[in-house]
Coordinates of C-alpha atoms in Angstrom, one line a residue:
X816 CA 115.6 230.4 104.9
X817 CA 113.5 233.6 104.0
X818 CA 116.1 235.0 107.2
X819 CA 119.3 233.4 106.1
X820 CA 118.8 234.3 102.7
X821 CA 118.7 238.1 104.0
X822 CA 121.4 237.5 105.7
X823 CA 123.7 236.8 102.2
X824 CA 122.7 239.7 100.6
X825 CA 123.0 242.0 103.3
X826 CA 127.0 240.3 104.1
X827 CA 126.6 241.2 100.1
X828 CA 125.8 244.5 100.3
X829 CA 128.8 244.9 102.8
X830 CA 131.7 243.5 101.3
X831 CA 130.4 245.4 98.6
X832 CA 130.8 248.9 100.8
X833 CA 126.6 249.1 100.0
X834 CA 124.3 248.7 103.1
X835 CA 121.4 250.4 102.3
X836 CA 119.9 250.1 98.7
X837 CA 119.8 254.1 96.6
X838 CA 116.8 255.2 93.5
X839 CA 118.3 252.2 91.1
X840 CA 118.4 249.2 93.3
X841 CA 114.8 250.0 95.1
X842 CA 113.6 250.2 91.2
X843 CA 115.2 247.2 90.4
X844 CA 113.5 245.5 93.4
X845 CA 109.9 247.2 92.0
X846 CA 110.2 245.3 88.6
X847 CA 111.1 242.3 90.2
X848 CA 107.6 242.6 92.6
X849 CA 106.3 243.8 89.2
X850 CA 107.2 240.2 88.4
X851 CA 106.1 238.3 91.2
X852 CA 103.0 240.0 90.6
X853 CA 102.9 241.6 93.7
X854 CA 100.9 245.3 93.0
X855 CA 101.6 247.5 96.3
X856 CA 105.2 246.3 97.0
X857 CA 105.8 247.6 93.4
X858 CA 104.9 250.1 94.3
X859 CA 106.0 251.1 97.1
X860 CA 109.2 250.7 95.9
X861 CA 108.8 252.9 93.7
X862 CA 107.9 255.7 95.8
X863 CA 110.9 255.1 98.4
X864 CA 113.0 255.1 94.8
X865 CA 110.8 259.0 94.2
X866 CA 112.2 259.3 97.6
X867 CA 115.9 258.7 97.3
X868 CA 116.0 259.9 94.0
X869 CA 114.5 263.1 95.3
X870 CA 117.0 263.4 98.2
X871 CA 120.2 262.8 96.6
X872 CA 119.9 265.8 93.9
X873 CA 118.1 267.8 96.3
X874 CA 121.0 266.9 98.9
X875 CA 119.9 265.9 101.8
X876 CA 120.7 263.3 103.5
X877 CA 118.9 260.1 103.8
X878 CA 118.1 259.9 107.0
X879 CA 116.4 262.6 107.4
X880 CA 113.3 261.0 107.9
X881 CA 110.2 262.1 107.2
X882 CA 110.6 263.6 104.0
X883 CA 107.0 263.9 101.9
X884 CA 108.2 263.5 98.0
X885 CA 104.3 264.6 97.1
X886 CA 104.8 267.9 98.7
X887 CA 108.4 268.9 97.8
X888 CA 107.9 267.7 93.9
X889 CA 104.6 270.2 94.2
X890 CA 107.6 272.9 95.1
X891 CA 110.2 271.7 92.2
X892 CA 107.2 272.2 89.9
X893 CA 105.2 275.7 91.1
X894 CA 108.8 276.8 90.6
X895 CA 109.6 274.6 87.1
X896 CA 112.4 273.4 88.4
X897 CA 114.0 270.2 87.2
X898 CA 112.2 267.6 84.6
X899 CA 108.9 269.2 85.2
X900 CA 106.4 267.3 82.9
X901 CA 108.5 263.9 84.2
X902 CA 108.4 265.3 88.0
X903 CA 104.5 265.2 87.2
X904 CA 104.9 262.4 85.9
X905 CA 106.2 260.3 88.4
X906 CA 103.8 261.7 91.0
X907 CA 100.6 260.6 89.7
X908 CA 101.6 257.1 88.8
X909 CA 103.8 256.6 91.7
X910 CA 102.9 258.9 95.1
X911 CA 99.1 259.7 94.4
X912 CA 98.5 255.8 93.6
X913 CA 100.7 254.9 96.2
X914 CA 99.2 256.7 99.2
X915 CA 95.4 255.5 97.6
X916 CA 97.3 252.6 98.7
X917 CA 98.9 253.0 102.5
X918 CA 95.9 255.4 103.9
X919 CA 92.5 254.2 101.7
X920 CA 92.7 250.6 101.6
X921 CA 93.0 250.7 97.0
X922 CA 94.3 248.0 96.3
X923 CA 96.8 248.0 93.0
X924 CA 96.5 246.2 89.6
X925 CA 98.6 245.5 87.2
X926 CA 97.2 248.0 85.3
X927 CA 98.7 250.3 87.5
X928 CA 102.2 249.5 88.3
X929 CA 102.9 249.7 83.9
X930 CA 102.8 252.9 84.4
X931 CA 104.6 253.9 87.7
X932 CA 107.3 251.2 86.1
X933 CA 107.6 253.6 83.4
X934 CA 106.8 257.1 84.4
X935 CA 110.2 256.2 87.1
X936 CA 112.7 254.7 84.5
X937 CA 112.1 257.7 82.5
X938 CA 112.4 260.3 85.3
X939 CA 115.4 258.2 86.5
X940 CA 117.0 258.4 83.5
X941 CA 116.6 261.7 83.7
X942 CA 117.6 263.2 86.5
X943 CA 120.9 261.5 86.1
X944 CA 121.7 263.6 82.6
X945 CA 120.0 266.9 84.8
X946 CA 121.6 269.2 87.4
X947 CA 119.3 270.4 89.4
X948 CA 120.5 274.4 89.9
X949 CA 118.1 275.8 93.1
X950 CA 117.6 279.5 93.9
X951 CA 118.3 279.9 97.4
X952 CA 114.7 280.4 98.4
X953 CA 113.3 277.2 96.5
X954 CA 115.6 275.5 99.2
X955 CA 114.0 277.3 101.4
X956 CA 111.1 276.0 101.0
X957 CA 112.1 272.5 100.6
X958 CA 114.0 272.5 103.5
X959 CA 111.9 274.7 105.7
X960 CA 109.9 271.0 107.3
X961 CA 113.0 269.2 107.7

C-alpha cells in the first residue's frame, strides 16, 4: 500500500513538472510529521527545507551534496548578509536540534518542534521577499567547500 501511494505521488509530481520537493514542500512535510507526532521527522524535514531555501537564494544547485547549512549561516551572519536574525533563529531551533538528534541521540519532542516550525515559517516568508546581495569575497567563502 505504501509503495502504491508513493508511486502515485511520484507520478503526480512528474505530471505537475516537479519531481523533487522544494523548501516550501519540505516545510509542509514537516507540518505533516508534526501532526503525526513524528518529532524527528519534523526536524529532519525542516532542516532539509532550510538547506533548500539557502541553496535557492545562493544559486547553489540542489544536486551538490555536502552543503553544511550551519557553515553557510555562520558566514552570512558574520558578514551581515540577509535577514540575520531570522537565520540565527532557524539555525538555533532547526539545525542545532536536528544535528543533536542525528549525531548525539537526542530525542526531539513537541516543545522542540514548535519554535523550529515557526522559525522556518518566518525565514521562508522573509527570504521570499529578500534578494541576497553577496560580495564576491563572501561567495568564495560560501562556495569554497563545494
